[in-house]
Amino acid sequence: QWYVFFLLLIHNKEIPRKTFFGFYIFCQSIELPCIAGGYPTPTVRWLKDGRPLPSDARWTRRLTGLTISDLRQEDSGSYACEVTNSFGSKEVSGQLHVIDPLRVTLSPKNLKTGISSTLFFTCTVEGSPEYTITWYRNTEPIVPDQHISIQGQHNDTLQITAAQKFHSGAYQCFASRKGHTAQDFSIILLEDGTPRIVSSFSERVVNPGEPFSLMCAAKGAPPPSITWTLDDEPVVRDSTYKTSQYTLSDGLTVSHVNVSSPLIRDGGVYRCVARNSAGSAEYQARINVRGPPRIRPMRDITAVAGRNTYITCRVIGYPYYSIKWLKDGMQLPDNHRQMVFENGTLRLTDVQKGADEGTYLCSVLIQPQVSINQTVHVTVKVPPLIQPFDIPSTSVGKLMYIACVVSSGDMPIRITWHKDGQLIVPGYASGVGIETKEFMSSLQISKVTLKHNGNYTCIASNAAATVSWERQLIVTVPPRFVVQPNNQDCIYGKAGVLNCSVEGYPPPKVMWKHAKGVGNPQQYHPVPLTGRIQIMTNGSLLIRHVLEEDRGYYLCQASNGVGSDISKSMILTVKIPAMITSHPNTTMARKGQTKELNCTARGEQPIIIRWERGDTVIDAERNPRYSITINKKGDEVISTLKLNPAERGDSVFFSCHAINSYGEGRGLIQLTVQEPPDPPELEVREVKDRSMNLRWIQRFDGNSIITSYDIEYKNKSDSWDHMYTTRNISPTNNQANIVELHPACVYSIRMYSYNKIGRSSPSKELTISTEEAPPDGPPMDVILQPMTSQSIRVTWRAPKKELQNGVIRGYQIGYRENGPGSNGQYSIVEMKATGDSEVYTLDNLKKFAQYGVVVQAFNRAGTGPSSTEINATTLEDVPSEPPQNVRAISVTSDEAVITWSEPPRLTLHGVLKGYRVVFWSLFPDGEWGEMQNITTTREQVELRGLEKFTNYSVQVLAYTQAGDGVRSNVLYIQTREDLPGPPAGIKAVPSSPNSVVVSWLPPLKPNGVIRKYTIYCSSPGSGQPAPSEYEANPEMLFYRITHLSRGKQYHIWAAAVTTAGRGNISAKVTVEPAGKVPAKILSFGGTVTTPWMKEVRLPCASVGEPAPTIKWTKDSEDSAIPVTADSQKQILSNGTLVLRSVKAEDSGYYTCTATNTLGFDTIIVNLVVQVPPDQPRLTVSTTSTSSITLAWIPGDNGGSSIRGFVLQYSVDNTEEWRDVFISSTERSFRLDNLRCGTWYKVKLAAKNSVGSGRISEIIEAKTHGREPVFNKDQPLLTHINSTHAGLNLQGWTSGGCPITDLMLDFRPKGTWAWQSLKANSTSQLFLSELREATWYELKMKACNSAGCGNQTSQFATTDYDGSTIPPIKSARGEGDDVKKLFSIGSPVILVTIGVALLFIIRKKRKEKRLKRLRDAKSLAEMLISKNNRSIDTPVKGPPQGPRLHIDIPRVQLLIEDKEGIKQIGEDKAAVPVTDTEFSQSVNPQNFCTGVSLHHQALIQNSGPLIDMSDIRPGTNPVSRKSIKSAHSSRNRYSSQWTLSRPTQSHSTASARTLTSDWRTMGSHGITATESDSYSASLSQDTDKGRNSMVSTESASSTYEELARAYEHAKLEEHLQHAKFTITECFISDSSSDQMTTGTNDPADSMTSLSTPSEPGICRFTASPPKPQDYDRGKNVAVPIPHRANKSEFCNLPLYMKTDPFFRKQGELHDPCPAVPPREASIRSLAQRAYHTQGRHKTLDPSKQQTLTLGHSGLGSLGASSGTATLPQRTLTMPSSNNAATASTSSTSSNPSNSNKVGGSRDSLLESSSSALGRLQKQSVGAYSKSYTLV
């Protein structure tokens, strides 16, 4: 589908000449040719419409031209191909016309219809409007006739009228346009579509009113329509007749007639007629309706002669006997053409006018001898018959007469004429006349023309029918000239057209003849028609390329068989343009020699010859190197160009141009000047240790083929006399390998090239260094040392120096397991070389497994041989799987047998030493018993001495030398029942004169299920040998014994009974029935334990006469508070106290008192509410690259034993927490399989029977490792040449974590686009295909799990000769120095201004703080000096008056009324200091003051002063709106202490808040004196400081910040000479814990702890010095307005109390009590005995012994602390004798608790008694600050 209208190509030209090309195209793609030549090779540029082609993927520039794909109309336009080289430029242009291709659509497509249908075909053409349409049927052209007509402006519609069977076939529509054709087709199938009845109804008889339905189905093409008649009358749809019709998908037409209530008149012959364009079909049958018969009137009938006619007798009614037909009195039928059917229808076949015309009688016999008759008249009509005729052919101008005669037919007859299916209208326009008579018509043409050609039809019609006759008229025309030939000149080589055009009919045939010569023509010969000579459609002769032999006479002769032939002759003259007939296409010359170029031309004279060099005309007169000579030889002209001498620049195209009046010829001569070649451009492609690969480019070969190359090389220090040569290298090669070189040696290389002319000069000399070679020797002295169960230390020495072959960069350690089942493959790890001796530790090995290890050294070139494999076995570890098949069998009530089998061998990880069985009891209240264990080497153990009828949990573990393995799943077992113990208590009280009530408690050890209780009653002296027995239900714990005697004593006791039998009896009680009974309580006191948020019932059943009243009270401090009913509490009618949703504060002693007029009774119930456990103290002990080991100290268990711990951890920057469940016995855990060098967040919560407790503070820890870093000592680039660069990827240090990704980006400097690569960190990488002599920017990024490291660099590729290029210098302007000065000076100015502003602001803030401090001090002195009260006056309710909170040096003053204080309730977290507590005259021993200190430098972010960390579930925390902080956000480094001192008031407790903001984790040691007791709790946000270790210097600077904070509080004089002491240190640089203890000398402290290289934890203590004399204490600012005396000095700051000035030896007591009243009340309750008369009494607090409490004991020191605290370090201060006595007393009274001295909040170590004593000796002050630095 390509059509090229006009095309010119240009080949092998030095400069293309200006030429035009044009295209008239419709296609998918096209190539615009442009082939150009020249030297130097020209560049090609394409333009469209004068503009360069835009970038488009559809345009492809090729060597042969421009290819345009996916052509579009917008591609039309003017295209120019412009070629340019150093000698000039030319262009060739042309027009491209893109038109849409023809697309033809013929509709309808496939059609199936019936004969006699009318068909229309429409041909739709898309594309250019200039097209012609032709029609074909079955590949034959369609000729219009009486059935077929072609219509439309473009003949695009084909109509077939009354289609016949032969019209079936394939119809094609062809659209043509200048040689291009498109077509579409349609298949037409014409069937005999005459309808046929396929289903019908039958004759039937119906009764009047009986509905009936008739159906008729017909088929035809097209689908027919059906009509109905009744006795030849149309059936009209009305109320009587219902008709319907529909067509099915298969073309079947179905019609129904429904008659709902037929009458007699509805009977008769029903006929259905199916009609379509192809014909009709009918069916009829009689429907008889019962009733009197009669005949409907019948219409006369007209019949057509020669056809069949049916006559129906229209009888209605039924029954009748017969129907007869008569004509002229004769019964029919009377001949073979007549037939009477059974239904009475008469058929006349081949009707004849004379015989069948007349009157017919229908006679119906309705009764014997009774008939009814009806007549009908039949008229016969005869159709016309045309006598056949023919039309002879004629010629133009003649007369024509055509007659049409009707030979028969009834008159009148109408005759008409048609031409080509159209009615002929006679007249001048048509040139036709028509004359018509009665039965004849004639067609007359007075002058025949060509338009009268066609088909003529005569049509005759009458009342009977219409007939026609058709014939064709052919008009002939003799040929004549439209354009006559004339004499003509043509130019040689051009195209010529000899005009000759004729016309005629039939179309004439043109023939051309030629007679050679220019004289008289001798003999004409037919012109041979070839591709060069063709006859055009109009008869003209086309000669595409005129030659000289084409000259002569030409004769154009035309004929068409009509008349004589015509002819005309002409003379053709051929003119010869100037042309070059001889010239050399190519020629050679030697450089420096003379060269002549010849050129011969011929043509019409005169001829001018011009020489051009390239595109420049040669002027020999101006250029003496050229000379031109011209010679004539016959009709030829010879021109000679002489060059003297020939130069390299003469290797171009020379052209000679011959010019005359008829044209121009050109001869192109390519001159090649030969000389020796230029030296090749040599470059190094690849350098190895013992070889190198060279590549070269031969730029100029001297215009002679290169024959060979020589390469010479030598050591750089040698002369070229000692060179090595590689000769006669094939010219087809452009690279070579030089082998057998020495590694790390410098060579000089040069090269020669040869052609036939000679040898080139030497190339530029290259200097190349060979690479290093892999080591040839293995490492030496490899030694393996197992370190842990999963690590082995490998040590070795470097290979021998002479075998290293370069600098050893590192080592590869290969290791593999040598045990059974191993695959034998080595795992490889790498490390960097550090020296002559190396060490590496293999981690994450299998436990207790043998490994083989080999070591290989590698340098920059590669890896050397490996050492001999050495084996070692990792140390033992604990088993990772528990024993299997653990079973437990209960043997007796106190004995069980546990059996198991050995764990899998692979999980032992060592030599099995034995097994350990761990078991503990589970009590009915959910508590756990003491955990016990038994060690054995057998796989069975007997547990003896178990509790009877008790549930036990059992676990079994295996252990090796390394320790205990994993425990098995908990196995539960229950011991068997046994005899129960005695009831735990029994009471008997009189209830009436003859009855008593007995109550008891269940046995403490029921040893089974209690089935019943037996109560015994005996009377001493009654004489009855056996006591009376009564049985009680096991659910009942009391029994009424009746029928006793009044005034008689009875002994009563009880016993419990299980399935094992009766148990021991209880104690015996004596009772005497009485009429008047004092109040007695049947219920028992004791301890009741319950989980929180449950309902608890405390029974208090009583008896007495009169009935006693019940009253419940709850002990609080030293008083009893009545229990009143509310939403939480309820007292039932039986005396039971119901507590709903109990909380922690509901715990306590409850007293039930029953009272009547005769007495009272009481019981005390100790309610213990269990709550979830307190948060554990979580710390980090050790870390590795893949693990973190955690340790913790559990908090308070909440009254229920801890069941286990839930450890949660996540990566620091995510919130995806993972859970780990840990046994309750564990106090440490190691998280394994962690990511290297990653921060993790960890938190821990304990769980008891109540639920999960508070989560610990989130701590953060980081596994070892860091992001990769590129070693600055390593070179980034190994070598660089002109196209390649080698990168040293082994310069990356992994940072302890394996490098996972290594990405590179590089680009030429000054460009935008980066090229990216991914590399293997263990291999060397080459950057290839670089630009030569170009600076590049390089970015490298190495990533591991700890992060990514970056390295940037710049490098430059060498030039082609191996030389380096200078760096890129940035252009500097005139103002660069000013800009540089401005860029340096601006930051300096800004910093200076900032420092000045900071100094001014700090000075103003200091002045403001000092003013606020003076105001606060004045206010404090005013409040302290008023309201002196006596200590004997009891304090009822909350303290009255305002309260004061002093924050020094940032002072906050909060004065609130008592309602604000009421919100505090009994919370022990924090309570502000009140005015009452500042009283001095009223027994100042009640309290000791405290201060709240803030470090000003960091206070801006400090948090609230109220500590919420110790608020337990079920308690009411202090309302934060009661005490507000000046700052809403909390500093993450700040920690806060709250010091609480209980008072005698039951509603409040005093509090001291000490807040520190120093940026380090730590606890704040506060030591209470003998006279007061403080509890301390810590609230601290997670410290996210991420330094591995803080040195002593940084800790000293922290101490200086502490000193500055105290200076603002006017305490600076006591801190100026403070000491800094390292108390203990733990460094995780080995598997065992290490501790370093400091001394008093700071220098010793610093030398004792060397700067650690591994993370760790150290504890430091900063201690302010004691005052040097007593007078210095006088100047200390204290919150009182006068000098302190011995009864008032407790109001001083705490650290002052340690000074001997305030602690005189003569003092016998401390005015500040140590034991709070609440503690005394609890102790007194424990000392009370049960009594029945009067209320219990509380011991006097003043009579109790004093107790010294450490600031931060582990939990609490004994049960004395009213506030639960976190474990802290206790610092005991030097004190008076009284204090020492108190301390001794405390220790002796509670030895178990006094030794619970815990570490600091974050310390992993517990201090020993020696460390505590050492601290005492150092006289660490009360404000000593302890740091734990991680």
Coordinates of C-alpha atoms in Angstrom, one line a residue, residues 230-357:
L230 CA -65.0 -15.7 5.9
D231 CA -66.8 -16.8 2.7
D232 CA -64.5 -14.4 0.7
E233 CA -65.4 -11.5 3.0
P234 CA -62.6 -10.0 5.2
V235 CA -62.7 -10.8 8.8
V236 CA -62.9 -7.5 10.6
R237 CA -61.7 -7.3 14.2
D238 CA -64.6 -6.4 16.4
S239 CA -66.5 -7.6 19.4
T240 CA -67.2 -10.9 17.7
Y241 CA -63.8 -11.6 16.1
K242 CA -60.5 -11.3 17.9
T243 CA -57.4 -11.6 15.7
S244 CA -53.7 -11.6 16.5
Q245 CA -50.5 -12.1 14.6
Y246 CA -46.8 -12.5 15.6
T247 CA -43.5 -13.6 14.1
L248 CA -41.1 -16.0 15.8
S249 CA -37.3 -15.8 15.7
D250 CA -37.1 -18.4 13.0
G251 CA -39.3 -16.4 10.7
L252 CA -42.5 -18.3 11.3
T253 CA -45.6 -16.1 11.3
V254 CA -48.5 -17.2 13.5
S255 CA -52.0 -15.8 13.3
H256 CA -55.1 -16.5 15.4
V257 CA -58.9 -15.8 15.0
N258 CA -60.9 -16.2 18.2
V259 CA -64.7 -16.3 18.2
S260 CA -66.1 -16.1 21.7
S261 CA -69.9 -16.4 21.1
P262 CA -70.5 -17.7 17.6
L263 CA -73.9 -17.4 15.9
I264 CA -75.1 -19.2 12.8
R265 CA -73.8 -16.4 10.6
D266 CA -70.3 -17.0 11.9
G267 CA -70.2 -20.3 10.2
G268 CA -68.8 -20.8 6.7
V269 CA -65.5 -21.2 4.9
Y270 CA -62.6 -19.5 6.8
R271 CA -59.5 -18.8 4.7
C272 CA -56.1 -17.6 5.8
V273 CA -53.9 -16.0 3.2
A274 CA -50.1 -15.5 3.7
R275 CA -48.5 -12.9 1.4
N276 CA -45.1 -11.4 1.0
S277 CA -43.1 -9.9 -1.9
A278 CA -42.4 -13.3 -3.3
G279 CA -46.0 -14.5 -3.6
S280 CA -48.8 -15.8 -1.5
A281 CA -50.3 -19.1 -0.1
E282 CA -53.7 -19.8 1.4
Y283 CA -55.6 -22.4 3.3
Q284 CA -59.3 -22.8 4.0
A285 CA -61.7 -25.0 5.9
R286 CA -65.3 -24.9 6.8
I287 CA -66.6 -24.2 10.3
N288 CA -70.2 -25.3 10.7
V289 CA -72.4 -23.6 13.4
R290 CA -75.5 -25.7 14.1
G291 CA -78.7 -24.1 13.0
P292 CA -81.1 -23.8 10.0
P293 CA -79.0 -23.8 6.8
R294 CA -79.1 -21.0 4.3
I295 CA -76.9 -19.6 1.6
R296 CA -75.3 -16.1 1.8
P297 CA -75.6 -13.9 -1.3
M298 CA -72.6 -14.6 -3.6
R299 CA -70.7 -11.9 -5.6
D300 CA -70.0 -12.3 -9.3
I301 CA -66.5 -13.6 -10.1
T302 CA -64.0 -12.4 -12.7
A303 CA -61.6 -15.1 -13.8
V304 CA -58.4 -14.8 -15.8
A305 CA -58.1 -17.0 -18.9
G306 CA -55.5 -19.6 -18.5
R307 CA -55.5 -19.6 -14.7
N308 CA -57.4 -21.5 -12.0
T309 CA -60.6 -20.2 -10.3
Y310 CA -62.3 -21.4 -7.2
I311 CA -66.1 -20.8 -6.5
T312 CA -67.4 -21.3 -3.0
C313 CA -71.0 -22.0 -2.1
R314 CA -71.5 -19.7 1.0
V315 CA -73.7 -22.1 3.1
I316 CA -74.3 -21.4 6.7
G317 CA -76.1 -23.5 9.3
Y318 CA -75.7 -27.2 10.0
P319 CA -76.6 -29.9 9.4
Y320 CA -77.3 -30.2 5.6
Y321 CA -77.1 -33.2 3.4
S322 CA -75.2 -32.1 0.3
I323 CA -74.0 -29.3 -2.0
K324 CA -74.4 -29.5 -5.8
W325 CA -73.2 -27.2 -8.6
L326 CA -75.2 -26.8 -11.9
K327 CA -74.5 -24.8 -15.0
D328 CA -77.1 -24.4 -17.7
G329 CA -79.1 -27.1 -15.9
M330 CA -76.3 -29.6 -15.9
Q331 CA -74.7 -30.9 -12.7
L332 CA -71.0 -30.3 -12.5
P333 CA -68.4 -31.5 -13.1
D334 CA -69.0 -32.3 -16.8
N335 CA -65.4 -32.2 -18.0
H336 CA -61.8 -32.7 -16.8
R337 CA -61.2 -29.1 -15.9
Q338 CA -64.0 -29.0 -13.3
M339 CA -63.9 -30.5 -9.8
V340 CA -66.3 -30.2 -6.8
F341 CA -64.7 -30.7 -3.3
E342 CA -66.5 -32.3 -0.4
N343 CA -67.0 -29.0 1.3
G344 CA -68.9 -27.8 -1.8
T345 CA -66.1 -25.7 -3.5
L346 CA -66.0 -25.7 -7.3
R347 CA -62.5 -25.5 -9.0
L348 CA -62.2 -24.4 -12.7
T349 CA -58.7 -25.3 -14.1
D350 CA -57.2 -23.4 -17.1
V351 CA -60.2 -21.1 -17.4
Q352 CA -61.4 -20.6 -21.0
K353 CA -63.5 -17.6 -22.0
G354 CA -66.2 -19.3 -24.1
A355 CA -66.6 -22.5 -22.2
D356 CA -66.4 -21.3 -18.6
E357 CA -68.1 -18.0 -18.7

